[in-house]
Short mmCIF file of C-alpha atoms and ligand atoms in Angstrom, two decimals:
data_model
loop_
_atom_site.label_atom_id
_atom_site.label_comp_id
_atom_site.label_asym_id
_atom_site.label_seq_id
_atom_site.Cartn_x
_atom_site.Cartn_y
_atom_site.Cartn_z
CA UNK A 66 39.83 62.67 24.35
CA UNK A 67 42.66 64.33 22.08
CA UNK A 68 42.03 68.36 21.23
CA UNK A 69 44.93 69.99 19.51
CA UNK A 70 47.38 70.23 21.45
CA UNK A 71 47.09 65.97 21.99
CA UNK A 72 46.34 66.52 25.50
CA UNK A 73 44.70 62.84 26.28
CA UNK A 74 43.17 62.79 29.68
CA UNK A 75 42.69 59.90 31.52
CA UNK A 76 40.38 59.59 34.25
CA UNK A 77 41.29 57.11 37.11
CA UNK A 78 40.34 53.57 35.96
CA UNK A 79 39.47 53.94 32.73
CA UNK A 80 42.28 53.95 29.36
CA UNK A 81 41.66 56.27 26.66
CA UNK A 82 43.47 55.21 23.06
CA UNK A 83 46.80 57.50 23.18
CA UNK A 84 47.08 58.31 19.38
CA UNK A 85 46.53 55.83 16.80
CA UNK A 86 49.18 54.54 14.71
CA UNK A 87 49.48 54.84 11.10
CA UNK A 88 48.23 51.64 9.69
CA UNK A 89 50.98 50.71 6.98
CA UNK A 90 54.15 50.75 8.19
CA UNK A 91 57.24 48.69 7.41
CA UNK A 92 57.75 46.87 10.71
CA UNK A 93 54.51 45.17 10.15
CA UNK A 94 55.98 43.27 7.18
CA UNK A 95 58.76 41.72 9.68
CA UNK A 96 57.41 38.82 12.10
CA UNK A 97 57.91 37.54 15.54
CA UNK A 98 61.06 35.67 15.92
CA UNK A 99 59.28 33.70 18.86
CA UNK A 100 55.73 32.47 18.87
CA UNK A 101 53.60 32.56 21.59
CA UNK A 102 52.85 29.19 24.31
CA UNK A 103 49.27 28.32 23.91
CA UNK A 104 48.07 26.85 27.31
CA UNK A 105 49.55 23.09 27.07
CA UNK A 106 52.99 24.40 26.08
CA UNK A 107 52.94 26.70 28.65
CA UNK A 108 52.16 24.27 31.49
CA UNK A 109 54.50 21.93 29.88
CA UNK A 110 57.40 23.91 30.04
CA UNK A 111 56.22 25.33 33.57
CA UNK A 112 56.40 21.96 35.13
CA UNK A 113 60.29 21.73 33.85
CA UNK A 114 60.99 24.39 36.29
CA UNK A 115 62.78 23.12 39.24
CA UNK A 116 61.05 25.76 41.84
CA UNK A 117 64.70 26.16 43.12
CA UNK A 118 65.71 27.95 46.28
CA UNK A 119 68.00 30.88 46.62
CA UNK A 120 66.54 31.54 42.34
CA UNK A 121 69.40 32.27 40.05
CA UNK A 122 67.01 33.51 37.49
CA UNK A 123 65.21 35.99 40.16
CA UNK A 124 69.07 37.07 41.59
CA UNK A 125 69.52 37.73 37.69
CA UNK A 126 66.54 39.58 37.17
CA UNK A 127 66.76 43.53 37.27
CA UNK A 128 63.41 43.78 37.91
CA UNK A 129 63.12 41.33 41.03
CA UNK A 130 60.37 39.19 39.99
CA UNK A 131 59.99 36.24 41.61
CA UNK A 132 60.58 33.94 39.01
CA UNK A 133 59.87 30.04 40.48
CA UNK A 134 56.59 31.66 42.05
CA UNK A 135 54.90 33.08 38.94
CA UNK A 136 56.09 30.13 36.55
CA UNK A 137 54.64 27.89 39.52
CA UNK A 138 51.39 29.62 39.35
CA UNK A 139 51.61 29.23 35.67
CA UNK A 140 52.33 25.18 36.48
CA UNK A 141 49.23 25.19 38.40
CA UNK A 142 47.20 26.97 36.29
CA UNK A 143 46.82 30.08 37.80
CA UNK A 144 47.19 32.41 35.35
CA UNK A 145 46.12 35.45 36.81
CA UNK A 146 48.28 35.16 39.77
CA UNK A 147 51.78 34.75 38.02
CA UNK A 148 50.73 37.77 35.80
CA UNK A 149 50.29 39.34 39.60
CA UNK A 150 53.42 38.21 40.75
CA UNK A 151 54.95 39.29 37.58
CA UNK A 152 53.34 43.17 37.48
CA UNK A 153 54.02 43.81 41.13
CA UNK A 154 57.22 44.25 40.31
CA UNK A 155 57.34 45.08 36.86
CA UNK A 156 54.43 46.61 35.21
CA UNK A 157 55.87 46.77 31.93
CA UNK A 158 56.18 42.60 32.26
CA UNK A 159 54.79 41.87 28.91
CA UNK A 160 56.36 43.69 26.90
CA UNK A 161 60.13 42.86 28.91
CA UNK A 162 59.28 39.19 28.46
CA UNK A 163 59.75 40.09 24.53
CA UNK A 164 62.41 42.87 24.25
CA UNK A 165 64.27 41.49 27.70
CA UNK A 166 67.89 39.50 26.89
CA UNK A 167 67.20 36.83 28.64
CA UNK A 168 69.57 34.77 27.69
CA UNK A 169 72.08 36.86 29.62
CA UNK A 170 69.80 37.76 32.45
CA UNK A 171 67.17 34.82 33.84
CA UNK A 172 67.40 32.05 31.50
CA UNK A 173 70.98 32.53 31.28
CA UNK A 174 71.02 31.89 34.82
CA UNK A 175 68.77 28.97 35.15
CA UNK A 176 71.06 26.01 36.46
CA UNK A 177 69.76 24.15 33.40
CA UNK A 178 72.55 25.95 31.69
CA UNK A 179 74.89 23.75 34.16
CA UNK A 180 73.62 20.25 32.79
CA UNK A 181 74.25 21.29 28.76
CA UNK A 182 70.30 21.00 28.90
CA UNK A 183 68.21 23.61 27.57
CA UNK A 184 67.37 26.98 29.98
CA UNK A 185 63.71 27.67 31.22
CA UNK A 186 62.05 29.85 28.43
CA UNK A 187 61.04 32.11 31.02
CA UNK A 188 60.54 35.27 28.65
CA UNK A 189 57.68 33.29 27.03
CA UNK A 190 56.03 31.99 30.18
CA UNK A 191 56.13 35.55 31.42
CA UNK A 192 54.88 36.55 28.00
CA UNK A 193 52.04 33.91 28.45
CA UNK A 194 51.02 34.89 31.75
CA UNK A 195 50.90 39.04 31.32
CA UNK A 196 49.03 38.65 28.03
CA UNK A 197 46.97 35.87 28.96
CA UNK A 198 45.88 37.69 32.09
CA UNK A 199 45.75 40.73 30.35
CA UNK A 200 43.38 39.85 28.18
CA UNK A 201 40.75 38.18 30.49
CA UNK A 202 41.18 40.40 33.74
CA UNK A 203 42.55 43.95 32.96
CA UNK A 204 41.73 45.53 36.46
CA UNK A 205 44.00 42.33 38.23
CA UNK A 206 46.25 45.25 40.09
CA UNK A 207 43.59 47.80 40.79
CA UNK A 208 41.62 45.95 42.82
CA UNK A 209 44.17 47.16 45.70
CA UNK A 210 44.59 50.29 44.25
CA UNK A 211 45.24 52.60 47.44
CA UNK A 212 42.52 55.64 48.58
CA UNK A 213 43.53 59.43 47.06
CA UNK A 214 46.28 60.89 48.73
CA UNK A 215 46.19 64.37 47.07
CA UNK A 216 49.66 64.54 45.99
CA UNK A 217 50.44 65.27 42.61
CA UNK A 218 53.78 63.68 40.59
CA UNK A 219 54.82 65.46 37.28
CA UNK A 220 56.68 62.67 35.04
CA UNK A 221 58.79 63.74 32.67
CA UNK A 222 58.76 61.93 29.29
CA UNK A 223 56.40 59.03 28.68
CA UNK A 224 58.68 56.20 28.28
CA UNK A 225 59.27 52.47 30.23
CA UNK A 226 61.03 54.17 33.55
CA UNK A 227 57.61 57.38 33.41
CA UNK A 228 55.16 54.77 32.77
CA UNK A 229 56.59 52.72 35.43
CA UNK A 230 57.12 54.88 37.95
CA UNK A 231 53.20 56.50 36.84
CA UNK A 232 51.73 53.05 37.11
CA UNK A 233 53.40 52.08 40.86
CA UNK A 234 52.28 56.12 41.99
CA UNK A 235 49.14 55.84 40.69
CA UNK A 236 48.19 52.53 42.81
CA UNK A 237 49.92 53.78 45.93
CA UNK A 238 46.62 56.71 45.03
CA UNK A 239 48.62 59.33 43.63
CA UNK A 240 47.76 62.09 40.91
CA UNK A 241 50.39 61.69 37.76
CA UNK A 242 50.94 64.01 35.12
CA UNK A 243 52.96 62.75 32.14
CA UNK A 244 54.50 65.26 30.11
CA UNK A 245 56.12 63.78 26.37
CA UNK A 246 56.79 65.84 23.21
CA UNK A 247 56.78 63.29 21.24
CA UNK A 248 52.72 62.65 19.99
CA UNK A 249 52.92 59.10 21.50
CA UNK A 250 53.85 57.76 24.80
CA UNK A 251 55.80 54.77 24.80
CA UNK A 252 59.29 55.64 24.45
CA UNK A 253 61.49 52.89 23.48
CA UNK A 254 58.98 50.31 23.87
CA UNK A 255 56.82 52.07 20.78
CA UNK A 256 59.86 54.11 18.85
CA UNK A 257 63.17 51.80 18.96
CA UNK A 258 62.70 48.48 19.74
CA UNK A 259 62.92 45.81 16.96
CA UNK A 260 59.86 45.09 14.93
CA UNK A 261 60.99 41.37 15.13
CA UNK A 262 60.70 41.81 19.28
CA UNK A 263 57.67 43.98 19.83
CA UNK A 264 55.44 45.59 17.40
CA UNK A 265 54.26 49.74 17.98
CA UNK A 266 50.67 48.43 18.59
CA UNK A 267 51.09 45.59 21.44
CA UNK A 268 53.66 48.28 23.15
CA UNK A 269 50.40 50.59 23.07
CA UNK A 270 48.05 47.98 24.39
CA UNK A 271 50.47 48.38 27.48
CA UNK A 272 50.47 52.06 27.27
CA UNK A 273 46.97 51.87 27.65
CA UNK A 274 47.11 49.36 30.83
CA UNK A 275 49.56 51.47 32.32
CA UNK A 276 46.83 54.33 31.61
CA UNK A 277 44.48 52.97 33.16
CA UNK A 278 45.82 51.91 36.66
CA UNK A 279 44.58 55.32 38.56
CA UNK A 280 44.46 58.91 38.04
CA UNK A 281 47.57 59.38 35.49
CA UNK A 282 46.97 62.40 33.01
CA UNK A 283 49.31 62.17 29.53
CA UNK A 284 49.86 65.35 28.02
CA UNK A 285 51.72 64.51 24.45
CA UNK A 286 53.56 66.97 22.47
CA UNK A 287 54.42 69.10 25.57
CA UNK A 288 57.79 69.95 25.39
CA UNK A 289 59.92 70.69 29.34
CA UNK A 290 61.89 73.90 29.42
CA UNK A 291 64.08 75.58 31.20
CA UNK A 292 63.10 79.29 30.44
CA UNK A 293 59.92 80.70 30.14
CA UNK A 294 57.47 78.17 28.71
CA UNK A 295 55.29 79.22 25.78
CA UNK A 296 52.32 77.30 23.45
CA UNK A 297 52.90 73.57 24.04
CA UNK A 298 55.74 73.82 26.82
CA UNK A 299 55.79 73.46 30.41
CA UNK A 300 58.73 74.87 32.52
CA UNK A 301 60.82 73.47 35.33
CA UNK A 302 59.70 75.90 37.49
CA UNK A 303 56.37 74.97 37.36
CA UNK A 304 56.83 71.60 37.96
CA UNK A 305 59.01 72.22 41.00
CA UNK A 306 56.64 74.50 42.23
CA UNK A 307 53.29 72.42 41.47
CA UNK A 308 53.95 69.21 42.02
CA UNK A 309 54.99 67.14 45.17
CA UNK A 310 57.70 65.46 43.21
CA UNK A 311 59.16 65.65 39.66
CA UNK A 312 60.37 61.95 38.05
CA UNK A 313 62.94 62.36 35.24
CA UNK A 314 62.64 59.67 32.70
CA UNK A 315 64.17 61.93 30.07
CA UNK A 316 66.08 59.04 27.91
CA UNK A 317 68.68 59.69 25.38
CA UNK A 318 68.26 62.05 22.86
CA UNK A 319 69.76 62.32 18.65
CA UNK A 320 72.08 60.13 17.38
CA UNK A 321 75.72 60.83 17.41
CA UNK A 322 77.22 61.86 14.46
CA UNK A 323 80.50 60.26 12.88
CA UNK A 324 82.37 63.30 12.05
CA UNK A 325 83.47 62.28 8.47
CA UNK A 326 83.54 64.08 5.12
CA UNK A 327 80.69 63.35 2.83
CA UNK A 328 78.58 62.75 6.30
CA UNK A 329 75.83 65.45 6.04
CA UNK A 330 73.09 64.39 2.96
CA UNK A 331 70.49 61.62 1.76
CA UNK A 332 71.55 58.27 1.78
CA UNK A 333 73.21 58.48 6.20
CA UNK A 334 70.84 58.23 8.60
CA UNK A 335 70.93 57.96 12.82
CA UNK A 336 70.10 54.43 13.36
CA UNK A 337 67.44 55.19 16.00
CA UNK A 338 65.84 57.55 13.63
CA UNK A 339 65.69 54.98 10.80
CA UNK A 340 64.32 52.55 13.12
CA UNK A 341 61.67 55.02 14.40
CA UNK A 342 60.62 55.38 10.75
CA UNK A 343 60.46 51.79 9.91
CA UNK A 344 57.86 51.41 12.96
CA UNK A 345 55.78 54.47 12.63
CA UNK A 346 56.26 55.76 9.32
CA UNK A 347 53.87 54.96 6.36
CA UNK A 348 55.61 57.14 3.96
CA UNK A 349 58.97 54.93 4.35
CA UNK A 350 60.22 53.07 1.85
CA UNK A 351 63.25 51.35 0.83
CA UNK A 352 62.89 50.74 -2.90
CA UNK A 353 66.20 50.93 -4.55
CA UNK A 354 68.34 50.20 -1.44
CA UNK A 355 70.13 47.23 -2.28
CA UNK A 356 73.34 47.20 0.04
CA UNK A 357 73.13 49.08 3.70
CA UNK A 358 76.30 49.59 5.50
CA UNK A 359 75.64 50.08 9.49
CA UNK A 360 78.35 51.47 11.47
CA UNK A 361 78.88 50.39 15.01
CA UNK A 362 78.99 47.33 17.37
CA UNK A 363 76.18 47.67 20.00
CA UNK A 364 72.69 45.91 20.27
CA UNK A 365 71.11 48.97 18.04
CA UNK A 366 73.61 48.13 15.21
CA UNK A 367 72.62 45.03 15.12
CA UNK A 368 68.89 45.51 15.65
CA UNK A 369 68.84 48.18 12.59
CA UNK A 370 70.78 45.24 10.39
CA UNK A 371 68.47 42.60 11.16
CA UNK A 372 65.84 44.99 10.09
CA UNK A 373 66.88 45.89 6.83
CA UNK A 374 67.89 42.09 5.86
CA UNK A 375 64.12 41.21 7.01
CA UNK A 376 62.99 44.17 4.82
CA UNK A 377 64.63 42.27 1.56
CA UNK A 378 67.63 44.34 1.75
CA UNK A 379 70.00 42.03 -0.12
CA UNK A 380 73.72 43.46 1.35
CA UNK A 381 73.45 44.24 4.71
CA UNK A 382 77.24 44.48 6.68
CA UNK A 383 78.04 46.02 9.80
CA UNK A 384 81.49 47.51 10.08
CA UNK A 385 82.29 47.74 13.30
CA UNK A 386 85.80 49.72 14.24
CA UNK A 387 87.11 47.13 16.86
CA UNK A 388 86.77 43.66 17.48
CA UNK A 389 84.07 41.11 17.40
CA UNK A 390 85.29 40.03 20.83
CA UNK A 391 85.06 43.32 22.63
CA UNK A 392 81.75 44.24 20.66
CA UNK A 393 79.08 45.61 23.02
CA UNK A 394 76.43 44.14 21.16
CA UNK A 395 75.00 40.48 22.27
CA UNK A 396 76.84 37.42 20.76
CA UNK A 397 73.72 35.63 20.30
CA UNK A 398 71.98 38.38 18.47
CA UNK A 399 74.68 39.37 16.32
CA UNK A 400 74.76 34.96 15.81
CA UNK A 401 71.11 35.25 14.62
CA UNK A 402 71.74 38.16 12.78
CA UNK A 403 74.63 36.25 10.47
CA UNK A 404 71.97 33.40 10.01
CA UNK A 405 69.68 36.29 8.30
CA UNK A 406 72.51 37.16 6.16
CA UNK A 407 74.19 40.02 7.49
CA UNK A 408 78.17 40.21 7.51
CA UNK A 409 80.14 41.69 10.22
CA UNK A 410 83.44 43.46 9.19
CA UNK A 411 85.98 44.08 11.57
CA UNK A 412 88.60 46.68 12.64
CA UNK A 413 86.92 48.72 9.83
CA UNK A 414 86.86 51.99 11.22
CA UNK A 415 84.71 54.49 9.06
CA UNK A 416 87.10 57.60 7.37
CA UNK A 417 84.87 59.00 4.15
CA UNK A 418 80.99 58.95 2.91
CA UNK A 419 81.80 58.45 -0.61
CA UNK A 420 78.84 59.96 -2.92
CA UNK A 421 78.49 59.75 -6.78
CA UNK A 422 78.67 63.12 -9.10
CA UNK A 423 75.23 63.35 -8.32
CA UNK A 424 75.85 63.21 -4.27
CA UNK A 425 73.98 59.82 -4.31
CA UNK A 426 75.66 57.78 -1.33
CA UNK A 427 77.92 54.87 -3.15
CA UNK A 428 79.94 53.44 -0.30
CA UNK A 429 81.24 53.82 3.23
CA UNK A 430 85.65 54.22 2.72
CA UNK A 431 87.35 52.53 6.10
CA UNK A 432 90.40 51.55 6.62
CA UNK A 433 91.04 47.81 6.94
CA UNK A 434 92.01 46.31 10.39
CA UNK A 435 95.01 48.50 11.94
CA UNK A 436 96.66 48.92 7.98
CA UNK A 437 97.16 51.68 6.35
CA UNK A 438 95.10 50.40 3.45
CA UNK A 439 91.74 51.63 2.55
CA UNK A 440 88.62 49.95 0.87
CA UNK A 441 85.23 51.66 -0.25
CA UNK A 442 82.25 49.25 1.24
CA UNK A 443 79.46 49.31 -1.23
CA UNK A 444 76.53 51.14 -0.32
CA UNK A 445 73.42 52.59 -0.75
CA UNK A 446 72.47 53.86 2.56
CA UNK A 447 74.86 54.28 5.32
CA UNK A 448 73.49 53.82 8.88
CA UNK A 449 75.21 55.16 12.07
CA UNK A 450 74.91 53.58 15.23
CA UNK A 451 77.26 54.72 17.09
CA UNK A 452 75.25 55.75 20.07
CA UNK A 453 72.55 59.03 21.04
CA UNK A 454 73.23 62.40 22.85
CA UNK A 455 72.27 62.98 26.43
CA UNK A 456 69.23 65.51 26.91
CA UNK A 457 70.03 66.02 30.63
CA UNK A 458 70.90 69.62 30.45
CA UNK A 459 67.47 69.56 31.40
CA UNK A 460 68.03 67.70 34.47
CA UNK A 461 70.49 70.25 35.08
CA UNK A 462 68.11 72.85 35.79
CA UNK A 463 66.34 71.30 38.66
CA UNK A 464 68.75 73.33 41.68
CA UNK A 465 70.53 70.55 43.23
CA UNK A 466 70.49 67.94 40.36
CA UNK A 467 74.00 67.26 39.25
CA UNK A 468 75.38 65.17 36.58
CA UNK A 469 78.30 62.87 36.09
CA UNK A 470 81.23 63.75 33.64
CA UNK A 471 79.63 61.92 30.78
CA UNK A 472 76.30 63.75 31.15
CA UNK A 473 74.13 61.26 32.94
CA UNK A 474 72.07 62.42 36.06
CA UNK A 475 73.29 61.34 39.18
CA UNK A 476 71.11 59.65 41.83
CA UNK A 477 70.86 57.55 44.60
CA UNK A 478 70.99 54.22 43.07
CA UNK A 479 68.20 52.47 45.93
CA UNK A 480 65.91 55.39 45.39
CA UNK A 481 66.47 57.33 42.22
CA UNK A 482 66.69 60.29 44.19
CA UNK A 483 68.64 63.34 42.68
CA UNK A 484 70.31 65.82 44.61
CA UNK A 485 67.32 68.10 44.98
CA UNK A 486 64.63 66.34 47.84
CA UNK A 487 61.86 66.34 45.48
CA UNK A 488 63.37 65.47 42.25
CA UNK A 489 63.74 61.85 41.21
CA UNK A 490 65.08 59.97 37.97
CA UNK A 491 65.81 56.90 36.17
CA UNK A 492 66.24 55.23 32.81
CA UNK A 493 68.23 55.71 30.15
CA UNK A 494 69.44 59.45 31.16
CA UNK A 495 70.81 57.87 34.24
CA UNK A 496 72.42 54.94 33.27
CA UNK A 497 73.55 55.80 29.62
CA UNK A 498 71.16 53.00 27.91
CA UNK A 499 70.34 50.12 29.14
CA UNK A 500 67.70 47.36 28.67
CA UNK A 501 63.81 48.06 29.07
CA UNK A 502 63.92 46.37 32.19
CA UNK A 503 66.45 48.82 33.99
CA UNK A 504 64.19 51.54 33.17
CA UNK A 505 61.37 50.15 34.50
CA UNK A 506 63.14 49.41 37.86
CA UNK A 507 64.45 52.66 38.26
CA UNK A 508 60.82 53.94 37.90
CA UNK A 509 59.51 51.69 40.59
CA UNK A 510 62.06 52.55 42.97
CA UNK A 511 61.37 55.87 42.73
CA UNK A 512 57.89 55.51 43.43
CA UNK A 513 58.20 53.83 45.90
CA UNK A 514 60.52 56.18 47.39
CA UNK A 515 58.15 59.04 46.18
CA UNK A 516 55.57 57.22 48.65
CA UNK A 517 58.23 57.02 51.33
CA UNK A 518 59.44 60.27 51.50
CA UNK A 519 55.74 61.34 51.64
CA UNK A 520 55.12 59.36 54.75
CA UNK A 521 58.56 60.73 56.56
CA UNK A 522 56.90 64.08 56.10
CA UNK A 523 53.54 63.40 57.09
CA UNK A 524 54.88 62.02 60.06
CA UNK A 525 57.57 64.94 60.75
CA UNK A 526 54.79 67.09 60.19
CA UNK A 527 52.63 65.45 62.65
CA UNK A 528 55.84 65.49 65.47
CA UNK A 529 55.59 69.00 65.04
CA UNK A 530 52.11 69.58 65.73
FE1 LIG B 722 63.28 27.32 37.46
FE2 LIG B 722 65.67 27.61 36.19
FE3 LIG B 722 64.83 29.49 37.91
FE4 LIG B 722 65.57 27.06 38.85
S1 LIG B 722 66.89 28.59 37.85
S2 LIG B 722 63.76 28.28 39.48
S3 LIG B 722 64.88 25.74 37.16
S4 LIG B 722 63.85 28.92 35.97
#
């Protein structure tokens, strides 16, 4: 049920739709990159698998799933029970066996890779098994869902690390509250990753899996303060003082700015905000945009470029400031992002936002690789992606939670914990952005620690009569 303020309750075992999405939007003109296994490939490439011991692939996976035993299962035709082995771990498994690298996490550790012989395609047997599953037996983890324990968990944004850690409380029989501003829940998973990865709708299907694992309440467009709260706000008072524990999966927040004349106008956009609006926006369009200049040289950069070449921009070039060899975006998707036609430029660090008598946006001036010379790249939209702010002043207001001299919250690595006993977090506001798949683990081990520290006072409170 939605009222006004999108409050969307959901009572224990049974998903509500969070809020639709609009149904034209640009990302759904861009395909999958990777089709799904129907069931013969998938036991086909199963039975490659060498079951080894001591797993490379599992030792490289940051979520610890065991990897030989679910694509065994798979092998064997039991579906169900690989997507089991696969969500007890990671309950965002479906969508990390799309989005995940895995060519530099499990497949890029399969000993295949020793031989010159092609890797285990274990993103798409995972993706098999989770959606297969999925689709035939929805309740597979409930059915060991624990008793109500009466302790209530506020989460704090709705993305991969809050739904993970909501799902894991909810089956150890936990009370959730989500709290997101945005209208969605999702995070990541529905707002930024590439269209060509995961679409907005199949990131909701999860959403609503996650939803529906035990008594988890989402409460969209709620915005966390640190003052008094007002119409659509909840402070972190309250949630210290109501809830047993507070998880902070806060994320990153706007995109960072370059800092260069001619900056601030149409035509220069954040790069997470453009990709937002090519996944949920209907009224986005990119008629007349002929040549796109993206600034930076991480996995976003390259994401937004892909995007726009797949959306029939014709010029697409990322200028990058350093190095192709000390980019921090993947060499394998900045290779398949050349074979879509995007250039890379580099040592072409941006100085001016060069605009028309009419302010249009007609090129990106850098100077060329360590010179003193200058060229104007051709442009009609300029696209930074140079990274997002932190957003953990809020963090910050929790007594006891400190933060590291960049701005990330600092925890306790095993258990997420924070420097104040009841105050968890993970995700990207702790580790600065990383893959899906960290945020998901950092949201199961705080759960799980959640549980734990319940327990050691349960029992302290027993010892003391
Ligand atoms: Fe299978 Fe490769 Fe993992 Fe060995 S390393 S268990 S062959 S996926």
């Amino acid at each position: 049920m939605l009222d006004t303020n999108h409050r969307v309750t959901i009572a224990s075992g049974a998903a509500q739709a969070p809020d639709a999405l609009p149904p034209s939007r640009l990302e759904l003109r861009i395909a999958e990159k990777k089709a799904p296994y129907d069931d013969a490939s998938a036991v086909l490439e199963a039975s490659r698998c060498l079951y080894c011991a001591d797993a490379p692939c599992t030792k490289a996976c940051p979520s610890d799933i065991d990897v030989p035993t679910f694509i065994h299962k798979i092998a064997t035709r039991n579906t169900v029970g690989a997507a089991r082995t696969i969500l007890s771990e990671n309950l965002l498994g479906a969508s990390c066996a799309r989005v995940c690298p895995t060519e530099v996490l499990c497949a890029g550790a399969c000993v295949y890779n020793h031989w010159g012989r092609p890797a285990i395609e274990i993103g798409r047997l995972q993706r098999y098994a989770t959606e297969q599953a999925l689709a035939r037996q929805p309740d597979l983890l409930t059915k060991t869902r624990q008793p109500k324990t009466g302790k209530r968990i506020a989460c704090v944004g709705a993305g991969p690390a809050s739904l993970a850690a909501a799902g894991h409380l909810a089956l150890e029989g936990h009370t959730v509250h989500i709290f997101e501003q945005q209208p969605r829940a999702g995070g990541l998973n529905i707002a930024g990753i590439a269209p060509y990865k995961l679409h907005a709708e199949d990131a909701l299907d999860e959403v609503r899996f996650v939803l529906s694992l035990g008594d988890i309440h989402l409460r969209t467009g709620t915005q966390v303060v640190t003052g008094t709260a007002g119409a659509g706000e909840i402070s972190t008072a309250t949630l210290e003082r109501d809830y047993d524990a507070v998880f902070l999966g806060l994320g990153l927040g706007t995109d960072t700015h370059l800092d260069i004349e001619g900056e601030q106008g149409e035509g220069v956009v954040g790069a997470t905000t453009l990709i937002l609006r090519i996944k949920l926006d209907a009224a986005l369009s990119l008629a007349g945009i002929a040549r796109a200049v993206v600034v930076g040289g991480g996995n976003t950069a390259i994401d937004v470029a892909r995007e726009l070449a797949q959306l029939g921009v014709k010029e697409v070039v990322i200028a990058y400031r350093r190095t192709a060899a000390v980019m921090r975006g993947y060499r394998h998707e900045m290779a398949a992002a050349r074979l879509e036609g995007v250039r890379l430029l580099e040592e072409r660090p941006p100085l001016a936002v060069v605009r028309d008598t009419q302010g249009k946006v007609s090129g990106l001036r850098v100077n060329v690789a360590g010179t003193s010379r200058e060229e104007t790249l051709p442009a009609d939209l300029i696209v930074v992606a140079i990274g997002q702010n932190r957003l953990t002043q809020l963090a910050a207001a929790f007594a006891g939670v400190e933060l590291e001299r960049d701005g990330r919250v600092r925890i306790d690595e095993p258990t997420c914990r924070t420097g104040n006993a009841k105050v968890y977090a993970g995700g990207d506001c702790v580790n600065g952005g990383k893959e899906v798949v960290n945020a998901v683990q950092h949201g199961k081990l705080a759960a799980r620690a959640i549980t734990a520290s319940f327990a050691q006072r349960h029992d302290k409170d027993r010892a003391h009569g």
